[in-house]
Structure formats: structure tokens, C-alpha cells
Coordinates of C-alpha atoms (C1' of nucleotides) in Angstrom, one line a residue:
Chain O
M1354 CA 10.5 -35.6 16.4
D1355 CA 9.3 -32.2 17.5
S1356 CA 6.4 -32.7 14.8
M1357 CA 3.3 -31.4 15.8
T1358 CA 2.1 -28.6 17.8
G1359 CA 4.7 -27.0 19.7
T1360 CA 7.3 -24.3 18.9
G1361 CA 10.8 -25.5 18.8
V1362 CA 11.8 -22.4 21.0
V1363 CA 13.1 -23.5 24.4
G1364 CA 11.2 -21.9 27.1
I1365 CA 12.3 -23.1 30.3
G1366 CA 9.8 -22.4 32.9
Q1367 CA 10.1 -23.2 36.7
A1368 CA 8.7 -26.4 37.5
G1369 CA 5.6 -26.6 39.8
G1370 CA 2.1 -28.0 39.2
H1371 CA 1.0 -27.1 35.9
G1372 CA -2.4 -26.3 36.7
S1373 CA -3.6 -22.7 36.6
S1374 CA -1.0 -21.2 38.9
S1375 CA 2.0 -20.8 36.7
G1376 CA 3.1 -17.6 34.9
S1377 CA 4.4 -14.7 36.8
G1378 CA 2.1 -13.1 39.5
S1379 CA 2.7 -9.8 38.4
G1380 CA 2.0 -8.2 35.0
K1381 CA 5.6 -7.9 34.2
C1382 CA 7.7 -9.4 31.3
T1383 CA 10.6 -9.2 33.7
T1384 CA 9.5 -11.7 36.1
C1385 CA 7.3 -13.7 33.5
A1386 CA 8.5 -17.4 33.4
Y1387 CA 8.0 -17.6 29.8
R1388 CA 9.7 -14.1 28.7
N1389 CA 12.3 -16.4 26.6
L1390 CA 9.4 -17.3 24.1
C1391 CA 8.3 -13.9 23.6
L1392 CA 11.3 -11.6 24.0
P1393 CA 14.4 -11.9 22.6
P1394 CA 17.4 -12.7 25.0
G1395 CA 19.6 -9.9 26.2
L1396 CA 17.5 -6.8 26.2
S1397 CA 18.8 -4.2 28.1
G1398 CA 16.7 -2.8 31.1
R1399 CA 15.6 0.2 29.3
Q1400 CA 14.4 -1.8 26.5
L1401 CA 12.6 -4.2 28.8
A1402 CA 10.7 -1.2 30.3
V1403 CA 9.7 0.0 27.0
V1404 CA 8.5 -3.4 25.6
E1405 CA 6.6 -3.9 28.9
G1406 CA 4.8 -0.6 28.8
A1407 CA 3.6 -1.3 25.1
L1408 CA 2.8 -5.0 25.5
G1409 CA 1.8 -5.8 29.1
C1410 CA -1.9 -5.9 29.3
R1411 CA -3.4 -9.2 30.6
R1412 CA -6.8 -10.7 29.9
R1413 CA -8.6 -13.7 31.8
I1414 CA -10.4 -16.1 29.4
A1415 CA -12.8 -18.7 30.8
R1416 CA -12.9 -22.4 30.2
N1417 CA -14.7 -22.9 26.7
S1418 CA -15.0 -19.4 25.9
A1419 CA -13.3 -18.0 22.8
L1420 CA -10.0 -15.8 23.0
F1421 CA -10.7 -14.8 19.5
R1422 CA -13.3 -16.1 16.9
D1423 CA -13.1 -17.2 13.0
G1424 CA -13.9 -14.0 11.2
Q1425 CA -13.2 -11.5 13.8
P1426 CA -10.9 -8.5 12.9
F1427 CA -7.3 -9.0 13.7
G1428 CA -5.8 -6.5 16.3
N1429 CA -3.8 -8.5 18.8
L1430 CA -1.6 -11.3 19.3
Y1431 CA -1.8 -13.3 22.3
A1432 CA 0.9 -14.9 24.4
V1433 CA -0.9 -17.6 26.7
R1434 CA 0.4 -17.2 30.3
V1435 CA -1.8 -19.7 32.1
G1436 CA -3.9 -22.6 31.0
H1437 CA -4.2 -24.4 27.7
F1438 CA -6.2 -23.5 24.3
M1439 CA -6.9 -25.0 21.3
T1440 CA -7.3 -23.4 17.8
T1441 CA -10.0 -24.8 15.4
R1442 CA -10.8 -23.9 11.9
A1443 CA -13.9 -24.4 10.0
D1444 CA -13.9 -25.7 6.5
H1445 CA -16.7 -24.9 3.9
R1446 CA -19.0 -27.5 5.4
G1447 CA -19.8 -26.8 9.0
E1448 CA -17.1 -29.0 10.2
H1449 CA -14.5 -27.7 12.7
Y1450 CA -11.3 -29.4 12.9
I1451 CA -8.5 -28.7 15.4
T1452 CA -5.1 -27.2 14.1
G1453 CA -3.3 -27.3 17.5
F1454 CA -3.2 -27.5 21.2
H1455 CA -1.3 -24.5 22.9
M1456 CA 0.3 -24.1 26.4
A1457 CA 1.8 -21.4 28.3
G1458 CA 4.5 -19.5 26.5
E1459 CA 3.1 -19.8 23.0
L1460 CA 2.1 -17.0 20.8
L1461 CA -1.5 -17.2 19.2
G1462 CA -3.1 -15.2 16.3
M1463 CA -0.3 -15.0 14.1
D1464 CA -2.2 -16.5 11.0
A1465 CA -4.3 -13.6 10.9
I1466 CA -1.6 -10.9 10.2
G1467 CA -1.7 -11.5 6.7
S1468 CA -5.5 -11.2 5.9
G1469 CA -6.3 -8.9 8.9
S1470 CA -9.1 -11.0 10.1
H1471 CA -8.9 -14.3 12.1
A1472 CA -9.4 -17.5 10.0
S1473 CA -9.2 -19.9 13.2
S1474 CA -10.8 -19.5 16.6
A1475 CA -8.7 -19.9 19.9
I1476 CA -10.9 -21.7 22.6
A1477 CA -9.8 -22.1 26.3
L1478 CA -9.6 -25.9 27.7
E1479 CA -9.5 -24.6 31.0
D1480 CA -9.6 -20.9 32.9
G1481 CA -6.7 -19.3 31.4
E1482 CA -4.8 -15.9 31.1
V1483 CA -3.2 -14.2 28.1
C1484 CA -1.0 -11.3 27.6
E1485 CA -2.3 -9.1 25.0
L1486 CA 0.0 -7.7 22.0
P1487 CA -1.4 -5.0 20.3
Y1488 CA -0.1 -5.7 16.6
A1489 CA 0.3 -2.1 15.5
R1490 CA 2.2 -1.2 18.7
L1491 CA 4.4 -4.3 18.0
Q1492 CA 5.2 -2.9 14.7
R1493 CA 6.6 0.2 16.2
L1494 CA 8.6 -1.7 18.5
L1495 CA 10.1 -3.9 16.0
V1496 CA 11.4 -1.1 14.0
E1497 CA 12.9 0.4 17.1
F1498 CA 14.5 -2.8 18.1
P1499 CA 15.9 -4.7 15.2
Q1500 CA 17.0 -7.7 17.4
F1501 CA 13.4 -7.9 18.4
M1502 CA 12.1 -8.0 14.8
E1503 CA 14.5 -10.8 14.0
H1504 CA 13.1 -12.5 17.0
F1505 CA 9.6 -12.3 15.6
H1506 CA 10.5 -13.4 12.4
R1507 CA 12.1 -16.4 14.0
I1508 CA 8.7 -17.3 15.7
L1509 CA 6.8 -16.9 12.7
S1510 CA 8.9 -19.1 10.8
Q1511 CA 8.8 -21.6 13.5
E1512 CA 5.2 -21.6 13.3
I1513 CA 5.5 -22.5 9.7
Q1514 CA 7.7 -25.3 10.5
R1515 CA 5.3 -26.5 13.1
E1516 CA 2.2 -26.4 10.5
Q1517 CA 4.4 -28.3 8.0
S1518 CA 5.2 -31.1 10.5
A1519 CA 1.6 -31.4 11.0
I1520 CA 1.0 -32.0 7.7
R1521 CA 3.5 -35.1 7.3
F1522 CA 1.7 -36.1 10.3
L1523 CA -1.9 -36.3 8.9
G1524 CA -0.7 -37.1 5.5
I1525 CA 1.2 -40.1 5.9
L1526 CA 1.2 -41.5 9.2
R1527 CA -1.2 -44.3 10.6
A1528 CA -3.5 -43.9 13.3
D1529 CA -1.3 -45.4 16.1
E1530 CA 1.8 -43.3 15.0
R1531 CA -0.4 -40.2 15.2
L1532 CA -1.6 -40.8 18.7
A1533 CA 1.8 -42.0 19.7
S1534 CA 3.2 -38.7 18.2
L1535 CA 1.0 -36.6 20.1
L1536 CA 1.6 -38.0 23.3
L1537 CA 5.5 -37.5 22.9
N1538 CA 5.0 -34.0 21.6
L1539 CA 2.9 -33.0 24.7
S1540 CA 5.6 -34.9 26.8
S1541 CA 8.5 -32.8 25.4
R1542 CA 6.7 -29.6 25.6
Y1543 CA 5.9 -30.1 29.3
A1544 CA 9.5 -31.1 29.8
M1545 CA 10.7 -27.7 28.2
R1546 CA 8.7 -25.7 30.6
G1547 CA 9.9 -28.0 33.5
F1548 CA 7.2 -30.2 34.1
S1549 CA 7.1 -33.9 34.2
P1550 CA 7.6 -35.5 30.7
R1551 CA 6.3 -38.7 32.1
R1552 CA 3.1 -37.9 33.7
F1553 CA 0.6 -35.2 32.4
R1554 CA -3.1 -34.4 32.4
L1555 CA -4.8 -34.4 29.0
R1556 CA -6.4 -31.0 29.0
M1557 CA -8.7 -31.9 26.0
G1558 CA -11.2 -34.8 25.5
R1559 CA -11.1 -37.6 23.4
D1560 CA -13.1 -36.0 20.7
H1561 CA -10.7 -33.0 20.7
I1562 CA -7.9 -35.4 20.3
A1563 CA -9.8 -37.2 17.2
R1564 CA -10.7 -33.9 15.7
Y1565 CA -6.9 -32.8 16.0
L1566 CA -5.5 -36.1 14.7
G1567 CA -8.1 -36.7 11.8
L1568 CA -9.4 -39.7 13.4
T1569 CA -12.7 -40.5 15.3
I1570 CA -13.5 -40.8 19.0
E1571 CA -13.7 -44.6 18.8
T1572 CA -10.3 -44.9 17.2
V1573 CA -8.6 -42.9 19.6
S1574 CA -10.3 -44.8 22.5
R1575 CA -9.3 -48.0 21.1
L1576 CA -5.7 -47.0 20.5
L1577 CA -5.2 -45.8 24.2
G1578 CA -6.8 -48.9 25.3
R1579 CA -4.2 -50.9 23.2
F1580 CA -1.3 -48.8 24.3
R1581 CA -2.3 -49.7 27.7
E1582 CA -2.7 -53.3 27.2
Q1583 CA 0.8 -53.1 25.7
G1584 CA 2.2 -51.6 28.8
L1585 CA 3.2 -48.4 26.9
I1586 CA 1.2 -46.2 28.9
A1587 CA -1.0 -46.0 32.0
I1588 CA -4.2 -43.9 31.8
E1589 CA -7.2 -43.3 34.0
Q1590 CA -9.6 -40.7 32.6
R1591 CA -7.3 -37.9 31.4
D1592 CA -4.3 -38.4 33.4
V1593 CA -1.6 -40.3 31.5
E1594 CA 1.8 -41.6 32.4
L1595 CA 4.2 -42.7 29.5
L1596 CA 5.7 -46.0 30.7
D1597 CA 7.6 -47.0 27.8
M1598 CA 8.7 -43.8 25.8
R1599 CA 11.2 -45.8 23.6
R1600 CA 8.8 -48.0 22.3
L1601 CA 6.3 -45.2 22.0
E1602 CA 9.2 -43.5 19.8
G1603 CA 9.4 -46.5 17.8
I1604 CA 5.8 -46.4 17.0
A1605 CA 5.9 -42.7 16.3
A1606 CA 8.6 -43.3 13.9
G1607 CA 6.8 -46.2 12.3
A1608 CA 8.6 -49.1 13.9
A1609 CA 5.6 -51.6 13.5
R1610 CA 5.7 -50.3 9.9
Chain T
M1456 CA -11.7 -22.6 -0.9
D1457 CA -8.1 -21.5 -1.4
S1458 CA -7.1 -24.3 0.7
M1459 CA -4.0 -25.9 0.0
T1460 CA -0.7 -24.5 -1.6
G1461 CA -0.8 -20.9 -2.7
T1462 CA -0.7 -17.7 -1.0
G1463 CA -3.9 -15.6 -1.2
V1464 CA -1.6 -12.7 -2.2
V1465 CA -2.9 -11.4 -5.6
G1466 CA -0.3 -11.5 -8.0
I1467 CA -1.6 -10.3 -11.2
G1468 CA 0.9 -11.5 -14.0
Q1469 CA 0.4 -10.8 -17.6
A1470 CA -1.1 -13.6 -19.7
G1471 CA 0.9 -15.6 -21.9
G1472 CA 2.1 -19.2 -22.5
H1473 CA 3.1 -20.4 -19.0
G1474 CA 6.1 -22.2 -20.0
S1475 CA 9.6 -21.0 -19.2
S1476 CA 9.0 -17.6 -20.6
S1477 CA 7.3 -15.6 -17.9
G1478 CA 8.8 -13.3 -15.7
S1479 CA 10.7 -10.1 -16.7
G1480 CA 13.6 -10.1 -19.1
S1481 CA 15.8 -7.9 -17.1
G1482 CA 16.8 -8.6 -13.6
K1483 CA 14.7 -5.4 -12.4
C1484 CA 12.1 -5.6 -10.0
T1485 CA 10.4 -2.6 -11.5
T1486 CA 9.6 -4.4 -14.7
C1487 CA 8.8 -7.9 -12.9
A1488 CA 5.6 -9.3 -13.4
Y1489 CA 5.2 -10.7 -9.9
R1490 CA 6.6 -7.5 -7.7
N1491 CA 3.3 -7.3 -6.4
L1492 CA 3.9 -10.7 -4.4
C1493 CA 7.5 -9.6 -3.2
L1494 CA 7.2 -6.1 -2.6
P1495 CA 4.6 -4.0 -1.0
P1496 CA 2.7 -1.5 -3.5
G1497 CA 3.3 2.2 -3.4
L1498 CA 7.1 2.3 -3.0
S1499 CA 8.8 5.3 -4.4
G1500 CA 11.3 5.2 -7.2
R1501 CA 14.1 5.9 -4.6
Q1502 CA 12.9 3.2 -2.4
L1503 CA 12.7 0.6 -5.3
A1504 CA 16.1 1.4 -6.6
V1505 CA 17.4 0.7 -2.9
V1506 CA 15.4 -2.8 -2.8
E1507 CA 16.7 -3.6 -6.3
G1508 CA 20.0 -3.1 -5.5
A1509 CA 20.2 -5.2 -2.3
L1510 CA 18.1 -8.1 -3.5
G1511 CA 18.1 -8.5 -7.3
C1512 CA 20.3 -11.4 -8.0
R1513 CA 18.9 -14.1 -10.2
R1514 CA 19.8 -17.6 -10.3
R1515 CA 19.1 -20.4 -12.7
I1516 CA 17.9 -23.9 -11.5
A1517 CA 17.9 -27.1 -14.0
R1518 CA 15.2 -29.5 -13.7
N1519 CA 15.0 -32.1 -10.9
S1520 CA 18.0 -30.2 -9.2
A1521 CA 17.6 -28.6 -5.8
L1522 CA 17.5 -25.0 -5.3
F1523 CA 18.2 -25.6 -1.5
R1524 CA 18.5 -29.0 0.5
D1525 CA 17.1 -30.1 3.9
G1526 CA 19.8 -29.5 6.3
Q1527 CA 21.7 -26.7 4.4
P1528 CA 22.4 -23.6 6.4
F1529 CA 20.0 -20.6 5.7
G1530 CA 21.0 -17.7 4.1
N1531 CA 18.6 -16.6 1.4
L1532 CA 15.0 -16.4 0.7
Y1533 CA 14.0 -17.1 -3.0
A1534 CA 11.3 -15.8 -5.0
V1535 CA 10.4 -18.0 -8.0
R1536 CA 10.7 -16.2 -11.3
V1537 CA 10.2 -18.9 -13.9
G1538 CA 9.1 -22.4 -13.7
H1539 CA 7.7 -24.6 -10.9
F1540 CA 9.2 -26.1 -7.5
M1541 CA 8.2 -28.4 -5.2
T1542 CA 9.1 -28.5 -1.4
T1543 CA 9.7 -31.8 0.1
R1544 CA 10.7 -32.9 3.6
A1545 CA 12.0 -36.0 5.1
D1546 CA 10.5 -37.6 8.1
H1547 CA 12.4 -40.2 10.6
R1548 CA 12.3 -42.9 8.2
G1549 CA 13.8 -42.2 4.8
E1550 CA 10.5 -41.2 3.4
H1551 CA 10.2 -38.0 1.6
Y1552 CA 6.7 -36.2 1.4
I1553 CA 5.6 -33.1 -0.6
T1554 CA 4.6 -30.1 1.4
G1555 CA 3.7 -27.9 -1.6
F1556 CA 4.1 -26.9 -5.2
H1557 CA 5.1 -23.5 -6.1
M1558 CA 4.8 -21.4 -9.0
A1559 CA 6.4 -18.1 -10.3
G1560 CA 5.7 -15.1 -7.7
E1561 CA 5.9 -17.6 -4.6
L1562 CA 8.6 -17.3 -2.0
L1563 CA 10.4 -20.1 -0.8
G1564 CA 12.7 -20.8 2.3
M1565 CA 10.7 -19.0 5.0
D1566 CA 10.5 -22.1 7.1
A1567 CA 14.3 -21.7 7.7
I1568 CA 14.6 -18.4 9.3
G1569 CA 13.7 -19.9 12.6
S1570 CA 16.1 -22.6 12.9
G1571 CA 18.9 -21.1 10.8
S1572 CA 18.9 -24.2 8.5
H1573 CA 16.5 -25.5 5.9
A1574 CA 14.2 -28.3 7.0
S1575 CA 12.9 -28.9 3.7
S1576 CA 14.2 -29.1 0.1
A1577 CA 13.1 -27.3 -2.9
I1578 CA 13.5 -29.0 -6.3
A1579 CA 12.8 -27.5 -9.8
L1580 CA 10.1 -29.4 -11.6
E1581 CA 11.4 -27.8 -14.8
D1582 CA 14.3 -25.5 -15.9
G1583 CA 13.5 -22.6 -13.7
E1584 CA 14.8 -19.1 -12.5
V1585 CA 14.8 -17.4 -8.9
C1586 CA 15.6 -14.2 -7.4
E1587 CA 17.9 -14.7 -4.5
L1588 CA 17.0 -12.6 -1.5
P1589 CA 19.8 -12.7 1.0
Y1590 CA 18.5 -12.5 4.3
A1591 CA 20.8 -10.2 6.3
R1592 CA 20.3 -7.5 3.7
L1593 CA 16.6 -8.0 3.8
Q1594 CA 16.6 -7.5 7.5
R1595 CA 18.2 -4.3 7.1
L1596 CA 15.7 -3.0 4.4
L1597 CA 13.0 -4.0 6.7
V1598 CA 14.2 -1.7 9.3
E1599 CA 14.7 1.0 6.8
F1600 CA 11.1 0.6 5.2
P1601 CA 8.6 -0.1 7.7
Q1602 CA 6.0 -0.7 5.2
F1603 CA 8.1 -3.3 3.6
M1604 CA 8.5 -5.0 7.1
E1605 CA 4.7 -5.0 7.6
H1606 CA 4.3 -6.7 3.8
F1607 CA 6.9 -9.3 5.0
H1608 CA 5.0 -10.0 8.1
R1609 CA 1.6 -10.5 5.9
I1610 CA 3.5 -13.0 3.5
L1611 CA 4.8 -15.1 6.5
S1612 CA 1.4 -15.1 8.1
Q1613 CA -0.2 -16.1 4.9
E1614 CA 2.2 -19.0 4.7
I1615 CA 1.1 -20.2 8.1
Q1616 CA -2.6 -20.0 6.8
R1617 CA -1.7 -22.1 3.6
E1618 CA -0.2 -24.6 5.8
Q1619 CA -3.0 -24.6 8.1
S1620 CA -5.4 -25.2 5.1
A1621 CA -3.0 -28.1 4.1
I1622 CA -3.7 -29.7 7.3
R1623 CA -7.3 -29.7 7.0
F1624 CA -6.9 -31.2 3.8
L1625 CA -4.9 -34.1 4.5
G1626 CA -6.6 -34.5 8.2
I1627 CA -10.3 -34.9 7.2
L1628 CA -10.8 -35.2 3.3
R1629 CA -11.4 -38.1 1.3
A1630 CA -9.2 -39.0 -1.5
D1631 CA -11.5 -37.6 -4.3
E1632 CA -12.1 -34.4 -2.4
R1633 CA -8.2 -33.9 -2.0
L1634 CA -7.5 -34.5 -5.7
A1635 CA -10.5 -32.2 -6.8
S1636 CA -9.2 -29.4 -4.3
L1637 CA -5.7 -29.6 -6.0
L1638 CA -7.1 -29.2 -9.3
L1639 CA -9.1 -26.3 -8.3
N1640 CA -6.3 -24.8 -6.3
L1641 CA -4.1 -24.9 -9.2
S1642 CA -6.5 -23.6 -11.2
S1643 CA -7.3 -20.4 -9.3
R1644 CA -3.6 -19.7 -8.9
Y1645 CA -3.1 -19.7 -12.8
A1646 CA -6.0 -17.5 -12.9
M1647 CA -4.6 -14.9 -10.6
R1648 CA -1.5 -15.1 -13.0
G1649 CA -3.5 -14.5 -16.0
F1650 CA -3.4 -17.8 -17.3
S1651 CA -6.4 -20.0 -18.3
P1652 CA -8.2 -21.5 -15.0
R1653 CA -9.5 -24.2 -17.4
R1654 CA -6.8 -25.8 -19.1
F1655 CA -3.3 -26.2 -17.8
R1656 CA -0.7 -28.7 -17.7
L1657 CA 0.7 -30.8 -14.4
R1658 CA 4.0 -29.9 -13.9
M1659 CA 4.4 -32.8 -11.6
G1660 CA 4.0 -36.5 -12.2
R1661 CA 1.5 -39.0 -10.6
D1662 CA 3.8 -39.9 -8.0
H1663 CA 4.2 -36.3 -7.0
I1664 CA 0.5 -35.8 -6.7
A1665 CA 0.2 -38.8 -4.7
R1666 CA 3.0 -37.7 -2.4
Y1667 CA 1.6 -34.5 -1.8
L1668 CA -1.8 -35.6 -1.1
G1669 CA -0.9 -38.2 1.0
L1670 CA -2.3 -41.0 -1.3
T1671 CA -0.9 -43.6 -3.7
I1672 CA -0.1 -43.3 -7.3
E1673 CA -2.6 -46.0 -7.9
T1674 CA -5.4 -44.1 -6.2
V1675 CA -4.3 -40.8 -7.8
S1676 CA -4.5 -42.7 -11.3
R1677 CA -7.8 -44.4 -10.6
L1678 CA -9.6 -41.0 -9.6
L1679 CA -8.4 -39.0 -12.7
G1680 CA -9.7 -41.8 -14.6
R1681 CA -13.0 -41.7 -12.7
F1682 CA -13.1 -37.9 -12.9
R1683 CA -12.6 -38.2 -16.7
E1684 CA -15.5 -41.0 -17.0
Q1685 CA -17.7 -38.6 -14.9
G1686 CA -17.1 -35.6 -17.5
L1687 CA -15.4 -33.5 -14.8
I1688 CA -12.3 -33.2 -16.6
A1689 CA -10.4 -34.0 -19.9
I1690 CA -6.8 -35.4 -19.2
E1691 CA -4.3 -36.4 -21.6
Q1692 CA -0.8 -37.1 -19.9
R1693 CA -0.1 -34.2 -18.0
D1694 CA -2.7 -31.8 -19.8
V1695 CA -5.7 -31.3 -18.0
E1696 CA -8.9 -29.2 -18.7
L1697 CA -11.6 -28.8 -16.2
L1698 CA -14.9 -29.4 -17.9
D1699 CA -17.1 -28.8 -14.7
M1700 CA -15.8 -26.5 -12.2
R1701 CA -19.0 -26.5 -10.4
R1702 CA -19.3 -30.4 -9.9
L1703 CA -15.6 -30.4 -9.0
E1704 CA -16.1 -27.8 -6.3
G1705 CA -19.0 -29.7 -5.0
I1706 CA -16.6 -32.8 -4.8
A1707 CA -13.8 -30.6 -2.9
A1708 CA -16.6 -29.3 -0.4
G1709 CA -17.7 -33.0 0.3
A1710 CA -21.0 -33.0 -1.9
A1711 CA -20.6 -36.7 -2.2
R1712 CA -20.3 -36.7 1.3
Chain A
dC1172 C1' 14.0 -52.3 -32.0
dG1173 C1' 14.9 -52.9 -26.8
dG1174 C1' 15.2 -50.8 -22.5
dC1175 C1' 13.4 -47.7 -19.1
dT1176 C1' 10.3 -44.8 -16.8
dT1177 C1' 5.5 -43.3 -16.1
dA1178 C1' 0.9 -44.3 -16.1
dT1179 C1' -3.2 -47.5 -16.1
dT1180 C1' -5.9 -51.4 -14.3
dG1181 C1' -7.2 -55.4 -11.6
dA1182 C1' -7.8 -58.3 -7.4
dG1183 C1' -7.6 -59.0 -2.7
dT1184 C1' -6.5 -57.2 2.2
dG1185 C1' -6.8 -54.5 6.1
dC1186 C1' -7.1 -50.2 8.6
dG1187 C1' -10.2 -47.0 10.2
dT1188 C1' -15.1 -45.8 9.9
dT1189 C1' -19.5 -46.4 10.9
dC1190 C1' -23.6 -47.5 13.5
dA1191 C1' -24.8 -49.2 17.7
dA1192 C1' -25.1 -50.7 22.4
dC1193 C1' -23.3 -50.1 27.0
dC1194 C1' -20.9 -48.2 31.1
dG1195 C1' -19.7 -44.9 34.9
dG1196 C1' -19.9 -40.4 36.7
dT1197 C1' -22.7 -36.2 37.5
dG1198 C1' -26.3 -33.3 38.0
dT1199 C1' -31.3 -32.5 38.4
dG1200 C1' -35.9 -32.7 39.6
dG1201 C1' -39.8 -35.3 41.6
Chain X
dC26 C1' -33.5 -40.3 48.5
dC27 C1' -33.8 -42.6 44.0
dA28 C1' -35.1 -42.2 39.1
dC29 C1' -33.9 -40.4 35.1
dA30 C1' -31.1 -38.1 31.5
dC31 C1' -26.9 -36.3 30.1
dC32 C1' -22.3 -36.5 28.7
dG33 C1' -17.7 -38.7 28.1
dG34 C1' -15.8 -42.8 27.3
dT35 C1' -15.4 -47.6 25.8
dT36 C1' -16.3 -51.9 23.4
dG37 C1' -18.4 -54.7 19.6
dA38 C1' -19.7 -55.9 14.6
dA39 C1' -19.7 -54.9 9.8
dC40 C1' -18.8 -51.9 5.9
dG41 C1' -16.1 -49.4 2.5
dC42 C1' -12.0 -46.7 1.2
dA43 C1' -7.7 -46.5 0.2
dC44 C1' -3.6 -49.6 0.1
dT45 C1' -0.6 -53.6 -1.4
dC46 C1' 0.7 -56.5 -4.7
dA47 C1' 0.8 -57.7 -9.5
dA48 C1' 0.2 -57.4 -14.2
dT49 C1' -0.3 -54.7 -18.5
dA50 C1' 0.1 -50.6 -21.3
dA51 C1' 1.8 -46.3 -23.1
dG52 C1' 5.6 -42.8 -23.9
dC53 C1' 10.3 -41.5 -24.2
dC54 C1' 15.0 -42.2 -25.7
dG55 C1' 19.1 -44.4 -26.8

DNA sequence: CGGCTTATTGAGTGCGTTCAACCGGTGTGG
DNA sequence: CCACACCGGTTGAACGCACTCAATAAGCCG
């Protein structure tokens, strides 16, 4: 059920309007609402200080601009602090497809460690802020703190699982099942962050949703309309409310066969 | 172009019949044809000895039996030494879909590190042999040999990239494009291992191919027939020969639009 | 040989696409 | 101020790819 985008990691953020005001005010991990995602639990104060010193450089990203681009050399991982991002990949024709939507507390750039250059681009869906994690320094930290290393392996592994779920998703699910899954997935991820799982705003346009789900804009639009007719959701522009989560889950699981 | 299954890692094995006789005869990493895949290059003799001591336990797996199963607690990673494997995942209904085909020199089980239990099953497509890598011991080794740690991160990262490619694959490619991609992918992976990229045997049945590509058996069968009619391949049972790689690449890239 | 699994081939259906028109909101220039 | 264009989204009609259902063929093994 936690298929699609979204690490399974529990990142309990404080509630609040999920616009561009979450995340910690200071640049410190200590006070960051999402530190459970980046750091292993139970670090000592001294360890935390060392980690902060090595990793804590913030960076602002404007809406529609790129955090990194396909082909750029890999140097940093990034933890999303504020805002939403999407990752896109180009295939051999010019086409871009979307590999995931990412919200605060998630890590970006992990797919580039292996090859040394980014195979995907990360685009900000709204003005946002990330925490830059220089990979070379990170490596040194991992050697120093084995529990941190283990934590990092878990994050990488969960990313693998996440991608595998997305495969099932596009491989065997029907259009309505895909869309229902996406809505429920976003819902559960907002819930993990302390936001309402029932009402939220879609940060991406219909075209992005379509390119993520492997569908066309028209199909997405028609399905949203049908879900509304059926009383499953209320939707106005990009603001959506899940009215009947049970039935949505049924659809995602293939109830209508 | 190296979409789909297959780490981008170059694993240069010696040529030879690719039945169940490759891999090293002894249980030593030193003499293993695929050690470039599991181990970083340039380990000293002493380091190699330590690694071998910690990791070198072999295990035989009979055709159609499981190396590990969905739900089992995670304890080991496995490097394929001999034979072919497939990994399958169950979704919420009973359905199993296939997440990848794996050949000698590839690592299995990485998706389980995060959660502590396997989310997928690994099934032998023929009698095979794996090298068992106890994860706890591996962790200790990584702390001891930072270059090994870095290598391990690269492998995990490449697995993420591999899965992302598979997404594009199922998300936006047509049936013939998917099948052509699979054939070419297998081809290039055999080439990396020193086998013929033109002639090889499909280790999996049509149903497995279909479940991997997100298609039906009938469609796979029809497409193979069409490829043969068009002079792209020769196929008899599971023995396939790629007669026109150029055109196959064109199809995989969406030439026929 | 018969029984079984695996693969091929055919006919008809349906889901999602393609092509196209339309709508509402927003910005821009005359 | 309105006219116009533009962008994002909705809706309609027709097509086509891949699925479903069904029958047949080909290997494999007892």
C-alpha cells in the first residue's frame, strides 16, 4: 500500500500549513522537524554537532528551476527542507518522464552515486529549500559513525523498494488504480508529516500527474472527474479532498477488477 | 539503452558456454570470474583474505526453488555465481509480478536492508549457486575498508538507477518496444560477461517474460512471431538469435513511433 | 501412447489514446 | 477598458493496441 513515491521511513513533523513555512528556522539539524529522516535516532550531542558541521549548508531553489540536472557531475545529496520537487528522466528520444514527487524530509540524488553523474533532474514544483550534503564529507562521517552508515544503507535500500513498487504500479495497474494509488500515497505521506491525510493541495499540474502515471492529461482529467461524480473525492483546481478513502483503497487494490 | 535489468557495472567474465559451469571452481573470491562486481578493484592480498574469510560461503539452489521469499527476515545478501534467477513481488491481490532477471555476478536482496525483511522473492530459473554474504559481517568489513564501503554504495545506487529505468520502460513504452529492449538488454549483459551478444538462450518462459514486461503471454508470443517474420530475430523454443540489432534498437527507441 | 505443460494463433472487446473543440482564468497591449 | 492570446484543464468522438476468451499445436515425460 505504500507503493509509489515515498520512503517508508517515519518522519514525524509537526503539524502546520504545509506551504513554504515548515522545516526548522535555523540551519541546525538539532531543531529540524525532519531530522529523523536524514539522521539515525539516538545520536549523542557531540555526534550531532560533528554531523551538523559537516552537512548543514542550506540552499534555496526557485519554482521551476533545477536543483540538479541530468548529466551534471554528482557531488552532493540533498535533503528537502521546504517545498515539493519532482525528479524527471529523459529517455533516448526527447521524452521526459517523471520518476517521483518528493516532499520535505526526503533525500534526492541517490541514483547518481554509482555513476558519478546525475541521470535524472530534480525540479522544484514551488519555491523551496534543501540541505546540501557533500557526498565526500558524508562518506567520512559514515566511517566515523557506523550507526550512521547503517542508517544510510537503509535509506538507499528503501529507495530501491520504492522504485520497485512504482514498477508494479506502471506495469500492471489500470489507469484508475494508478490514480487512486497516487492520491492515497500522497495522503499517507502528508499524514506522516503531521498534515491532514484527507485534504491537501496537488503541487503538480495534470500534465505532471499524467507523465508520472504513464497516462495522458486527458485520461487523468477524465478520471478525476469520474472520481468526483462517484463521490470519492472533491476537487477544485488543485485542492483535493478524499471523501471515501475506503473505496479509493478498494480501487487502488483492484476491487473493480 | 541499458534500461531494464542489469547493473551498469562492468563484470568481465571469461567466455564459455553459459550453462551452469561458469563461476570459479573453488569458493575463493580471488579466483572468481565475477569478483569485479562484488568487490572494489585494487584490494591488497591481505584485504582480500579478510574479505574471503567473512563472506565466502556458497549455497546451491535447485531450479524453481527460492533463494529467499517474500516476508522472510533479512540476514544475507547473495551474489549469483552460477545460473539465472528472477525476483518477484506480490501486490495486495494475489498477483505476482516479476521485478527482474538476474545472472551471474549480480547481487540480490538489497531491497531488504531497509525494512529488515524481504519484500520480494528470488527464484532460481535453473539449478544455480550463490555466494552468501552475511549482512552483519559485511557491515563490519565496510567500516574497516572505506573503499569497500564506497563500492557498496555504488552498487546500491546503481540498483536504484536500474529500477528507475524499468519504470520508464513500463510506463511509457509500447509492447514491441518493451520486448525489443529486453532482448537487447539481455544481449548486452551476456556480452559484458564474455558470451555472445547475438545468440543466447532465454532462461525464462513466455509467461515470465510477460509478467516482467507487464504484458500477456499471448502478446509476447505474437510479438516474437512478428519479429521473426520481419527478419529481426530467429527463435526456436527458447533459443534466440538477434539478426538485426540495429533495427531492434530502433524499435526499442521508438522508431516505429 | 496419453496426459501435461508450454507456446502459438484467431476472433472479438474494451481501455486508454489521439485528435479536436471548448472553457475559465490570467496577463498583456492597444 | 476591452480584445486578444495563452495556459491549464475539461469534454467529446473515433481509432488502435493490447487484453480476454477460446481453440489448436508442439514439446516433454511417464
